[in-house]
Coordinates of C-alpha atoms in Angstrom, one line a residue:
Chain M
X11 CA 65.6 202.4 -64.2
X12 CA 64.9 206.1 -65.5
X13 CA 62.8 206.7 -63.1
X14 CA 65.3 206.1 -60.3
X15 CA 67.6 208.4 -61.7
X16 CA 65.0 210.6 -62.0
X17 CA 64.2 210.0 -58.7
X18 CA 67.7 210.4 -57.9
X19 CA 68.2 213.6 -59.5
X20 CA 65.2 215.5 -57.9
X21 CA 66.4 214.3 -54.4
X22 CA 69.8 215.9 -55.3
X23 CA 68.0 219.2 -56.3
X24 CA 65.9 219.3 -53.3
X25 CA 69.2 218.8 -51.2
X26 CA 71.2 221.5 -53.1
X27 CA 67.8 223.8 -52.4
X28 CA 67.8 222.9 -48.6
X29 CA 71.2 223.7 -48.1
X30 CA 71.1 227.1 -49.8
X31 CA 67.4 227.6 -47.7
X32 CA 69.4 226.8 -44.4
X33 CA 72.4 228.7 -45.0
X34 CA 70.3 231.7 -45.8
X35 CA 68.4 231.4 -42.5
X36 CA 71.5 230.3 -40.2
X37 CA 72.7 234.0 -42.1
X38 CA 69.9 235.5 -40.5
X39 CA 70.2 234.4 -37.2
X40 CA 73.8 234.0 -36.5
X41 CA 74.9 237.2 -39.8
X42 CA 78.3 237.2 -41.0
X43 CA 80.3 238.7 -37.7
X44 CA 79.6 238.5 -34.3
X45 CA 80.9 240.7 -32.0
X46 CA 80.6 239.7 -28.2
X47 CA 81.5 241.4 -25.0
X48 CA 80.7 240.5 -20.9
X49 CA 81.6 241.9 -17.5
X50 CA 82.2 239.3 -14.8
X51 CA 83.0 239.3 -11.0
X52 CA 84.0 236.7 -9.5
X53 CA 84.0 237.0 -5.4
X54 CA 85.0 234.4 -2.9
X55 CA 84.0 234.8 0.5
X56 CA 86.7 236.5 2.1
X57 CA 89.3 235.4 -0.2
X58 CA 90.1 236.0 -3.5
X59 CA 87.8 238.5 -6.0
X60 CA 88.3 238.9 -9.7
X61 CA 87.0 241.6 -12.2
X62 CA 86.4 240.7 -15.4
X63 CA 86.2 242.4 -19.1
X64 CA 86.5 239.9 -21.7
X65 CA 85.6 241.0 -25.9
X66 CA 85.5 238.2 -28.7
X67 CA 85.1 238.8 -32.3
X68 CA 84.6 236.3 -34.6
X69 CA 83.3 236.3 -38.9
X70 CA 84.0 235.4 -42.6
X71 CA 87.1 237.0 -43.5
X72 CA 86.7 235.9 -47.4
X73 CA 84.9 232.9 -48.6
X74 CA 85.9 229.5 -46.3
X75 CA 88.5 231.6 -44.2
X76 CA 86.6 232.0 -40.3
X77 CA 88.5 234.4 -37.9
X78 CA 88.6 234.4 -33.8
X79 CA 89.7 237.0 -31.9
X80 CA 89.6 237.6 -28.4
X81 CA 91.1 239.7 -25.6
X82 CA 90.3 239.6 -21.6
X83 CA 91.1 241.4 -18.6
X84 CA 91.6 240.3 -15.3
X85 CA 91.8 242.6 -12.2
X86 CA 92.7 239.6 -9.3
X87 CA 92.9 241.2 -5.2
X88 CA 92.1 239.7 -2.3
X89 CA 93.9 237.0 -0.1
X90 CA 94.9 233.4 -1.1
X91 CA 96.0 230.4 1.4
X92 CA 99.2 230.0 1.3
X93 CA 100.0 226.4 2.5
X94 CA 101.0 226.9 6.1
X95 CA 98.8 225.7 9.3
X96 CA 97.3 229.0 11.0
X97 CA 99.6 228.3 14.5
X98 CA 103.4 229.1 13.8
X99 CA 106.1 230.0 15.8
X100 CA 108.0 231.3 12.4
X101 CA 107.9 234.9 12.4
X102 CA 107.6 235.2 8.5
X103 CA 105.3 235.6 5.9
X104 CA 104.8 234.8 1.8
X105 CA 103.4 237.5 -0.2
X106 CA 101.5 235.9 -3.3
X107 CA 101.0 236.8 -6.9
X108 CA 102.3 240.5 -8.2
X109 CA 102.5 241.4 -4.6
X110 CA 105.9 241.9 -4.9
X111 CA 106.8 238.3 -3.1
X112 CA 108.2 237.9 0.2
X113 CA 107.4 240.3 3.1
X114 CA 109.2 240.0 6.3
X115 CA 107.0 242.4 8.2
X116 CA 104.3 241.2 10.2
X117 CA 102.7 238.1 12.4
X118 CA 102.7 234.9 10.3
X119 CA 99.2 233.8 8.9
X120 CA 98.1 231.0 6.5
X121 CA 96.5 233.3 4.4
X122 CA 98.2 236.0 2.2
X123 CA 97.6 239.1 0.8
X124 CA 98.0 239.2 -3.4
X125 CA 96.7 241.6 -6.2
X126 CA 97.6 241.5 -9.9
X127 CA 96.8 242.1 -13.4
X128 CA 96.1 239.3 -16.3
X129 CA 95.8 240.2 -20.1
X130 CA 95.1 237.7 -22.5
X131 CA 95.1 237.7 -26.4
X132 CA 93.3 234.4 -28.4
X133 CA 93.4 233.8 -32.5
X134 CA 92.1 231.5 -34.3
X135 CA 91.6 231.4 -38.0
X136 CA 89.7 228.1 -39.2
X137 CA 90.3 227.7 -43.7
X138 CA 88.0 225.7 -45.7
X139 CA 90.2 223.2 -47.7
X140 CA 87.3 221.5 -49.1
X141 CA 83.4 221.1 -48.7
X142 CA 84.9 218.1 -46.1
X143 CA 88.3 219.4 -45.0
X144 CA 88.5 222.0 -42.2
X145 CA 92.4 223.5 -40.6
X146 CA 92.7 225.8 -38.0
X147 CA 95.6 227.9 -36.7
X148 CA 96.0 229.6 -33.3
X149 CA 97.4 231.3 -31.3
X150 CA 97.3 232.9 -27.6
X151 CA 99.1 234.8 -25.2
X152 CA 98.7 235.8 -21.7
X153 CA 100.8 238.4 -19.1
X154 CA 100.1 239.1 -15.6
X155 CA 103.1 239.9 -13.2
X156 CA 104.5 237.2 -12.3
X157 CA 103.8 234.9 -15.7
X158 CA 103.6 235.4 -19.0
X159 CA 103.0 232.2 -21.8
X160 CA 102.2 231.8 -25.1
X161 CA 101.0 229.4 -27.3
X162 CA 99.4 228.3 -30.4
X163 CA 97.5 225.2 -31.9
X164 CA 97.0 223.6 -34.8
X165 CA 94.2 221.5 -35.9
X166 CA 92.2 220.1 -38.6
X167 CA 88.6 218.6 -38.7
X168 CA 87.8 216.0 -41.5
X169 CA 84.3 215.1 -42.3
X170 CA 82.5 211.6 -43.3
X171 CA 81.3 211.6 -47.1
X172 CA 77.9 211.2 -45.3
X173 CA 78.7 214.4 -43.2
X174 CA 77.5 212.5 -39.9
X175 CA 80.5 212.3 -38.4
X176 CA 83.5 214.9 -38.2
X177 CA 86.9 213.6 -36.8
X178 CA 89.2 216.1 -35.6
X179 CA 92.6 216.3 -34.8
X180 CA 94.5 218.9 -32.8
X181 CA 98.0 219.6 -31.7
X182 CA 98.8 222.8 -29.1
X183 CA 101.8 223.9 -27.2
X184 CA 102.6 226.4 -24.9
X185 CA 105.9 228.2 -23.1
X186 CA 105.4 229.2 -20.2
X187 CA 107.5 231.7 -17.7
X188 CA 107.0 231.5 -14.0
X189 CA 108.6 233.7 -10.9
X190 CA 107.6 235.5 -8.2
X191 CA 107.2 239.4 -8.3
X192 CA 110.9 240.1 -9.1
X193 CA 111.6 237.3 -11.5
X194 CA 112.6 234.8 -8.8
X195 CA 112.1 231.4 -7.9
X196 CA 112.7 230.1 -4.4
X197 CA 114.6 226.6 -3.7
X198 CA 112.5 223.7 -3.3
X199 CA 111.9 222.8 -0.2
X200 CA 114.0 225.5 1.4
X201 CA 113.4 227.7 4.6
X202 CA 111.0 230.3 3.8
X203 CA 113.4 232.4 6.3
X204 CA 116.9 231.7 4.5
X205 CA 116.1 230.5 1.4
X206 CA 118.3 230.8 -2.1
X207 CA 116.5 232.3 -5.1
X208 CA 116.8 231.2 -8.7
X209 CA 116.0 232.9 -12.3
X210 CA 112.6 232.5 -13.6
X211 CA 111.0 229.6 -14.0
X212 CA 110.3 228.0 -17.5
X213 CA 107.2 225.2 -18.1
X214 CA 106.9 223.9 -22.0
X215 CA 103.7 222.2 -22.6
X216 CA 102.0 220.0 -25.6
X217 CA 98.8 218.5 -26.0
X218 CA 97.2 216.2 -28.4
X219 CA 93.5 215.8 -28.8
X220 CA 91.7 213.4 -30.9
X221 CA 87.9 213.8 -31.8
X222 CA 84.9 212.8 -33.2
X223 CA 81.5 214.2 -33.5
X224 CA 78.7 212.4 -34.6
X225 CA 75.0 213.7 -35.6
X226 CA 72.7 210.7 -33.8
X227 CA 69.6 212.4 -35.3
X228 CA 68.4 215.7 -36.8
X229 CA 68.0 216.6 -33.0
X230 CA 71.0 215.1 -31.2
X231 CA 74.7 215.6 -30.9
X232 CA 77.7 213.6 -29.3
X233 CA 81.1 214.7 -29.6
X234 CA 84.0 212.6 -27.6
X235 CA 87.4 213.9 -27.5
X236 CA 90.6 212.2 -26.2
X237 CA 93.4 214.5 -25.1
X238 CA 96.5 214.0 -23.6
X239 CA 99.1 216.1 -22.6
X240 CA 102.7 216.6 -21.5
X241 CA 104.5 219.2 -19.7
X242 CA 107.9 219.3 -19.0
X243 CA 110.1 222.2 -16.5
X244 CA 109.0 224.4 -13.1
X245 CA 105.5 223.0 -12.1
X246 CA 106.0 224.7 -8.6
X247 CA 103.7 227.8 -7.2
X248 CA 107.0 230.0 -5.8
X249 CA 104.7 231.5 -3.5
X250 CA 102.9 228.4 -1.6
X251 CA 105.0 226.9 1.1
X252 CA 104.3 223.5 3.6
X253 CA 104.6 223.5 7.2
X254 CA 106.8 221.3 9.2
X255 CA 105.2 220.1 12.3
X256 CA 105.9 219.5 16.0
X257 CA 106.6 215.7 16.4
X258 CA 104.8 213.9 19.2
X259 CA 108.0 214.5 21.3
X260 CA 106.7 217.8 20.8
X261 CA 103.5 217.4 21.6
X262 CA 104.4 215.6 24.8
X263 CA 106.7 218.5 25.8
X264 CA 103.9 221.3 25.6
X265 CA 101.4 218.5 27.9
X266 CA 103.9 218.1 30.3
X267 CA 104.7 221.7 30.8
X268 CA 100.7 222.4 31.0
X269 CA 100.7 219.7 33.6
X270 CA 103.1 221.1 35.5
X271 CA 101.7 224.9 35.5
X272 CA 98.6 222.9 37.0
X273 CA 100.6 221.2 39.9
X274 CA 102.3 224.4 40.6
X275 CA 99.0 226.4 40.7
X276 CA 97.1 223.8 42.8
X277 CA 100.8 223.5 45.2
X278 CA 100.9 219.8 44.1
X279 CA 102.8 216.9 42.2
X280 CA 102.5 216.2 38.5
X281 CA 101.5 212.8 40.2
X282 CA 98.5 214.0 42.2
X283 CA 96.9 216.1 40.0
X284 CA 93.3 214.6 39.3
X285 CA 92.2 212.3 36.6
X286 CA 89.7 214.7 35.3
X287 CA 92.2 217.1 35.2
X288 CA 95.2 215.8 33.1
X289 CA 92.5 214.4 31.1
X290 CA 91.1 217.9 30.0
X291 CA 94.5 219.4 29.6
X292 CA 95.8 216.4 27.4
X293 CA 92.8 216.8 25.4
X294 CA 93.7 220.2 24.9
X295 CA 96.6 218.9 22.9
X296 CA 94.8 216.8 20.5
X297 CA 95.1 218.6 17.6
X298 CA 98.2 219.7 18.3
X299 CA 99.7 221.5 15.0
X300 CA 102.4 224.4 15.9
X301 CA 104.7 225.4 12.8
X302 CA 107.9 225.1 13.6
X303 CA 109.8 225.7 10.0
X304 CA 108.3 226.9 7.1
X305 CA 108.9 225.6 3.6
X306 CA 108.6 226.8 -0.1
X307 CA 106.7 223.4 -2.2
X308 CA 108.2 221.3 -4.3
X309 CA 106.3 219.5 -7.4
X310 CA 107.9 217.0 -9.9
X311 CA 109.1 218.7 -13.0
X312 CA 107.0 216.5 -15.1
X313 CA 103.2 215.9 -15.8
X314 CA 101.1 213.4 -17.9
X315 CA 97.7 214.2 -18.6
X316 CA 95.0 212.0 -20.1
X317 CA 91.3 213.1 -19.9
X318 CA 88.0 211.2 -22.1
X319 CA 85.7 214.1 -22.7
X320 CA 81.8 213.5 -23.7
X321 CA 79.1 215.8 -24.8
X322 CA 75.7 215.2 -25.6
X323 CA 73.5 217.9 -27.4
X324 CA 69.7 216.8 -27.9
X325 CA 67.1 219.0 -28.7
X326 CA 63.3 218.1 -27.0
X327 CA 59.8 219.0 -27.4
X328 CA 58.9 222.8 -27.1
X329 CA 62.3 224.3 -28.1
X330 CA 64.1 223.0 -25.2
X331 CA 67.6 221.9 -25.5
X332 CA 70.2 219.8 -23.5
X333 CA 73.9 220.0 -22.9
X334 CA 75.3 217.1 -20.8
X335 CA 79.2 216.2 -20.4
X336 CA 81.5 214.2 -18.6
X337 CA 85.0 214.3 -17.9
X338 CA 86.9 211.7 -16.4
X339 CA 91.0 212.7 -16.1
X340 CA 93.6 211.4 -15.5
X341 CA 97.4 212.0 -14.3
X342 CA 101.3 210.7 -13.1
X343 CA 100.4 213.1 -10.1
X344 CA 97.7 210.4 -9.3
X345 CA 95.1 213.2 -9.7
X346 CA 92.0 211.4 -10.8
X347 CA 88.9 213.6 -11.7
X348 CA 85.0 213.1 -12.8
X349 CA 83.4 216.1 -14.0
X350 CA 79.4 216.2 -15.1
X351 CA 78.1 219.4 -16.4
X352 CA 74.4 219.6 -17.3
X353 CA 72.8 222.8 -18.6
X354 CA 68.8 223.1 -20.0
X355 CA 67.8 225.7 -22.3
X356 CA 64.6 227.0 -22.4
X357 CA 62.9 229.2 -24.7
X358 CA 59.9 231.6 -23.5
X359 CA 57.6 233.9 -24.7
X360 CA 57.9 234.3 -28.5
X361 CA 61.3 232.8 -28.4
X362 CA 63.3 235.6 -27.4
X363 CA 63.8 235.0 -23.7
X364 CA 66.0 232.4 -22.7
X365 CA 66.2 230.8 -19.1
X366 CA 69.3 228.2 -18.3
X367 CA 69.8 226.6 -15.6
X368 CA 73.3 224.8 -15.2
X369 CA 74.6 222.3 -12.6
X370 CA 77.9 221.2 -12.5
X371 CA 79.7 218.4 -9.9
X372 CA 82.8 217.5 -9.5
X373 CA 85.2 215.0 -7.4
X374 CA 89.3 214.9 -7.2
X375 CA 91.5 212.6 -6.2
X376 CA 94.8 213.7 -3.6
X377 CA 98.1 214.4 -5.6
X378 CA 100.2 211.8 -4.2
X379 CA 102.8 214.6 -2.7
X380 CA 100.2 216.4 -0.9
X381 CA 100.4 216.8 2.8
X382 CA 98.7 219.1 4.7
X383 CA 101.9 219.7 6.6
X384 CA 105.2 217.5 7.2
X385 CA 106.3 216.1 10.5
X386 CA 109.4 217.6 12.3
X387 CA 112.1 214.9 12.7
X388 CA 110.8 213.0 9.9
X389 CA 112.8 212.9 6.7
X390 CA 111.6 215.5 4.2
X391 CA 109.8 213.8 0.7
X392 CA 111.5 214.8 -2.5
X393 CA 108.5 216.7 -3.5
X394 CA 105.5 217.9 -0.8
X395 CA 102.6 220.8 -1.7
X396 CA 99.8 221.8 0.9
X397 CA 98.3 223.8 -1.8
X398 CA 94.4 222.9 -0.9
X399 CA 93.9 222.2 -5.0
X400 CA 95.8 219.6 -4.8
X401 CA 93.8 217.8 -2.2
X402 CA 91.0 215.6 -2.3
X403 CA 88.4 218.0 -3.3
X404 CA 84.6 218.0 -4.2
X405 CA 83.0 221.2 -6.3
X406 CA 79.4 221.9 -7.0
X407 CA 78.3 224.8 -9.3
X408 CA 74.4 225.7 -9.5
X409 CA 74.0 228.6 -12.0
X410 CA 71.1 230.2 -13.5
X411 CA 70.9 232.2 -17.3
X412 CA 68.5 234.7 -18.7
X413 CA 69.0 235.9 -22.4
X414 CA 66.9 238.2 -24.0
X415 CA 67.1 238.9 -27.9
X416 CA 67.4 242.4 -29.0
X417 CA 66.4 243.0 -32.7
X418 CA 67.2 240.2 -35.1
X419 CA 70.8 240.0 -34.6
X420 CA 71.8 241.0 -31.0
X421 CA 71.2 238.9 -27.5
X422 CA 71.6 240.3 -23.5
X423 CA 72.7 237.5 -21.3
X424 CA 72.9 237.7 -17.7
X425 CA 74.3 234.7 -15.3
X426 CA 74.7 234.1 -11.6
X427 CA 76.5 231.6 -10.3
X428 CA 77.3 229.6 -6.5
X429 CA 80.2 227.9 -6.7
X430 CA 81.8 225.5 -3.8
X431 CA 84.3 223.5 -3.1
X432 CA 85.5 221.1 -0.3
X433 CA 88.9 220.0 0.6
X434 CA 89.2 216.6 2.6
X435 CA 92.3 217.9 4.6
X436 CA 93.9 221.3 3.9
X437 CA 94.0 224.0 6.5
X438 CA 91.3 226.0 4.1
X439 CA 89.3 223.2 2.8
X440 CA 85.8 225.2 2.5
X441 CA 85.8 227.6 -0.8
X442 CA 82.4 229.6 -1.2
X443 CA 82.4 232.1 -4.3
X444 CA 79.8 233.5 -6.2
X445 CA 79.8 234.7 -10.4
X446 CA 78.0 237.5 -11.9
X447 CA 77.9 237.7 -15.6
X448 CA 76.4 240.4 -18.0
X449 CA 77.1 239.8 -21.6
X450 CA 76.0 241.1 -25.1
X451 CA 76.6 239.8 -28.3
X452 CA 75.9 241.7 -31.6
X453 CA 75.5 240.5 -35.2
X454 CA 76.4 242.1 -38.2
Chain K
X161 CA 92.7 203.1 -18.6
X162 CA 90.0 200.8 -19.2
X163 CA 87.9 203.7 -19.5
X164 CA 88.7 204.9 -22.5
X165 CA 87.6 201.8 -24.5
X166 CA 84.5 203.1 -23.3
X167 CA 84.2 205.8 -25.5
X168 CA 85.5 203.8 -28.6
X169 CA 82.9 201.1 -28.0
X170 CA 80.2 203.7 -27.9
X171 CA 80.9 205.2 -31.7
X172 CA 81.6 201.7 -32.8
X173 CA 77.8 200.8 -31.6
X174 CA 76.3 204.5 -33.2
X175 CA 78.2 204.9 -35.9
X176 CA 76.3 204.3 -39.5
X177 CA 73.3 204.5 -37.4
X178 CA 71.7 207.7 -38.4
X179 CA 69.9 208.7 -41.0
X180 CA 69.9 212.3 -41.4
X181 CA 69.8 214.0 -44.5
X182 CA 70.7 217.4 -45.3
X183 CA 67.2 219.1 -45.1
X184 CA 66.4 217.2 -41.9
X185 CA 69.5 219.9 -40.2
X186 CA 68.0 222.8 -39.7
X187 CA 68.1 222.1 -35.8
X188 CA 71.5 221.6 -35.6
X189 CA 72.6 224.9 -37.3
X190 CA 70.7 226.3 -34.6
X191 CA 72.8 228.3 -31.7
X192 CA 71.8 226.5 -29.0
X193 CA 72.5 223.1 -30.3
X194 CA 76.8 224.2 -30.8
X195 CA 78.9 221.9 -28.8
X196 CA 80.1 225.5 -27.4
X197 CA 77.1 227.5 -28.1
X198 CA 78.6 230.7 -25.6
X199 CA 82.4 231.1 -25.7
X200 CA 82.7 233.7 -23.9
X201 CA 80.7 232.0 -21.0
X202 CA 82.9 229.0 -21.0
X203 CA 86.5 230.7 -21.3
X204 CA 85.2 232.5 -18.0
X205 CA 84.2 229.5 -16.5
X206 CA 87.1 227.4 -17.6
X207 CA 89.1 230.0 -16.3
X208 CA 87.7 229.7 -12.9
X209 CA 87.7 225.7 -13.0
X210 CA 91.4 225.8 -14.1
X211 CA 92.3 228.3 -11.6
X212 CA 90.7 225.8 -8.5
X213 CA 90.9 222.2 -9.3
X214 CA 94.1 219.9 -9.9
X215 CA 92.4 219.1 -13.3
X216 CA 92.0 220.7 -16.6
X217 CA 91.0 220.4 -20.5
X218 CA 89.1 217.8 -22.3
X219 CA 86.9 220.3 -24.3
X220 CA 89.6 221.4 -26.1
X221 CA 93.0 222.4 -26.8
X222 CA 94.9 225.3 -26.8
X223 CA 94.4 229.4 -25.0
X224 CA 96.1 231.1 -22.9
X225 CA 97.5 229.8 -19.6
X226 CA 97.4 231.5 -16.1
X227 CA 99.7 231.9 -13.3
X228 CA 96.8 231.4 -11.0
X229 CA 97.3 227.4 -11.2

């Protein structure tokens, strides 16, 4: 019996030692304040590029009181679909984001000019109630032109007496303020060409996550998280609009008139012309798609989220480590998505050099109000978007990471990424874009 | 919504099933074995995701939205 306690009390000892042996070398690698800073450009081919500068600095304030701060800078320019089909007879076209919105001059395209300005702020401050017992406070905010939201979040993290598992609770919200340049709105499914304009538009958003992490061994990770997530108010983009369509009356009209400019040309009937030859000019007409109004979207006011998120972290032989996740989401749009992530870190040379490559896929339902475009004659839905997100959509990311250590407490990361994605039936359905990354993150 | 009695069946079957003590954790206090082990590369790349695709979240909660989506 004494000898158990003995026993007992020597194991206690050598856990109290352990602990104070790891913190002192976690202190060494990861020191009490990291600063952390990248450059990124994002480039899509012929569409939309981004610059960014983003800074993050987090540390031990005082004794079980973590801070978070972070700040990034977006410079967006480029062009961005807009919704409509590329053939139009509507002599109009939509500016996008901080462009200054509509713009009257010019032949009507599919694709529209945009540039604008996003900064965003992020705290977090996570206090120690207990050796168990974790909160955290946060809060963000973010401006471009057109948008500006804010929000904060509220959380707390509770560990087993065992510490293998830590459940975690979280509660966010955000307000949100929406408009084109100017501080309109358009009307929902109005004509682009005589539309009335409303004040800004306002979006409130919660969510609600639910977590737990466990440790499966000294090498392996597994956190699974449960969110969902309301928003209520203006869920429309004011600058995408949705064609409306000839009809096959339409259609019909433009074959006949073709048919008849081939008579007339060949000093014949309609009647007589060859087989061969109304075949070919009917064929012409297959893919018939002439705008012939154009309208701003309209989305439901309302959107349910749910989303299961899973994460595996295992460490293998020679210093090599995994990250795998899935995603599956969830939503009232009937947007269903699966996302798998998988990244592999290996460590080279003396341990200093790090190589990751990363492969991401992913697979989206339709929105159940997407249309590519809406059919003239036909009665117009209560809501209809042709934005080519909310389409059936496939992504793929391949990405490669080198990190270099620079003294004991600073690392050099550089990333490049492919990205692509492919829409099942929006006018642009093929996004290319690539992602160069330089970062540096400093201990001390 | 079947599919989220997946993950709840999952931690019912692991759960108590590790033995790790405190010494054996040197691993996981390592940086590449954080859930998030580079913020600043996955607020970039949330960013992007968020900004292209009709879904969103799951990681987390919480940030700064964007008029982008």
């Amino acid at each position: 019996m004494a000898a158990t306690k003995k026993n007992h009390r020597i194991k206690e000892q050598l856990a109290l030692a352990t602990c104070s042996l790891l913190s002192q070398q976690a202190g060494a690698i990861e020191s009490n304040w990291t600063f952390d800073s990248s450059l990124a450009f994002y480039s899509e081919t012929d569409r939309v590029s981004v610059s960014t500068g983003m800074i993050d600095l987090s540390g031990t304030l005082t004794e079980g009181n973590k801070i978070d701060v972070s700040a990034v800078y977006d410079t967006m320019t480029g062009s961005t679909p807009t919704g409509s089909v590329e053939n139009s007879t509507v002599q109009t076209q939509t500016g996008v984001s901080g462009s200054g919105g509509f713009d009257s001059s010019g032949a009507p395209t599919s694709l529209a000019p945009f540039e604008d300005t996003r900064l965003a702020v992020k705290f977090n401050w996570e206090h120690e109630n207990s050796g168990r017992f974790r909160t955290t406070y946060g809060g963000s905010s973010s401006v471009e032109k057109d948008y500006t939201s804010l929000g904060y979040s509220f959380g707390i993290a509770l560990d087993s007496s065992s510490k293998l598992t830590t459940y975690e609770f979280g509660f966010a919200g955000a307000f949100d303020t929406i408009s084109q340049t100017g501080g309109s709105t358009p009307d929902p499914l109005g004509d682009v060409t005589n539309s009335e304009t409303y004040g800004e538009g306002h979006r409130n958003s919660y969510d609600l996550l639910f977590g737990i992490t466990n440790i499966l061994s000294p090498s392996t990770l597994w956190q699974n998280n449960i969110t969902f997530s309301v928003s209520d108010g203006y869920h429309t983009d004011p600058y995408k609009v949705i064609s409306v369509v000839g009809n096959e009356q339409d259609r019909q009209a433009l074959i006949n008139a073709a048919l008849q400019d081939a008579a007339d040309s060949r000093s014949v009937n309609v009647a007589d012309l060859p087989a061969d030859v109304v075949a070919a000019i009917t064929r012409n007409f297959d893919a018939f798609e002439v705008e012939f109004t154009r309208l701003y979207e309209s989305r439901p006011d309302k959107r349910r989220r749910t989303s299961w998120y899973s994460k595996l972290v295992t460490r293998l032989a020679n210093n090599q480590t995994i990250h795998l996740s899935y995603r599956y989401y969830t939503d009232d749009w009937d947007v269903t998505s699966h996302t798998i992530d998988y990244r592999h870190t290996f460590k080279m040379g003396d341990d200093s050099w790090t190589f990751e490559p990363q492969v991401r896929a992913y697979q989206q339902s339709a929105a159940d109000f997407f249309h590519r475009s809406l059919v003239r004659g036909e009665s117009l839905p209560e809501y209809a978007s042709a934005d080519n997100r909310l389409d059936e959509v496939v992504g793929a990311t391949v990405a490669v990471k080198f990190g270099k250590q620079i003294g004991d407490n600073g690392e050099v990361r550089f990333r490049i990424a492919g990205i692509a994605w492919r829409a099942e039936e929006a006018v642009y359905d093929e996004t290319d874009a690539i992602l160069f990354q330089v970062s540096m993150r400093l201990g001390f | 919504m079947k599919i989220f009695l997946i993950p709840a069946l999952l931690l019912v079957l692991v759960s108590g099933c590790a033995e790790v003590k405190p010494w054996h954790r040197n691993i996981l206090a390592q940086r590449d074995m954080q859930l998030v082990p580079d913020k600043i590369e996955a607020y970039i790349d949330d960013h992007i995701y968020f900004s292209k695709e009709a879904s969103t979240g799951g990681s987390g909660i919480g940030g700064g939205g964007c008029g982008c989506n």
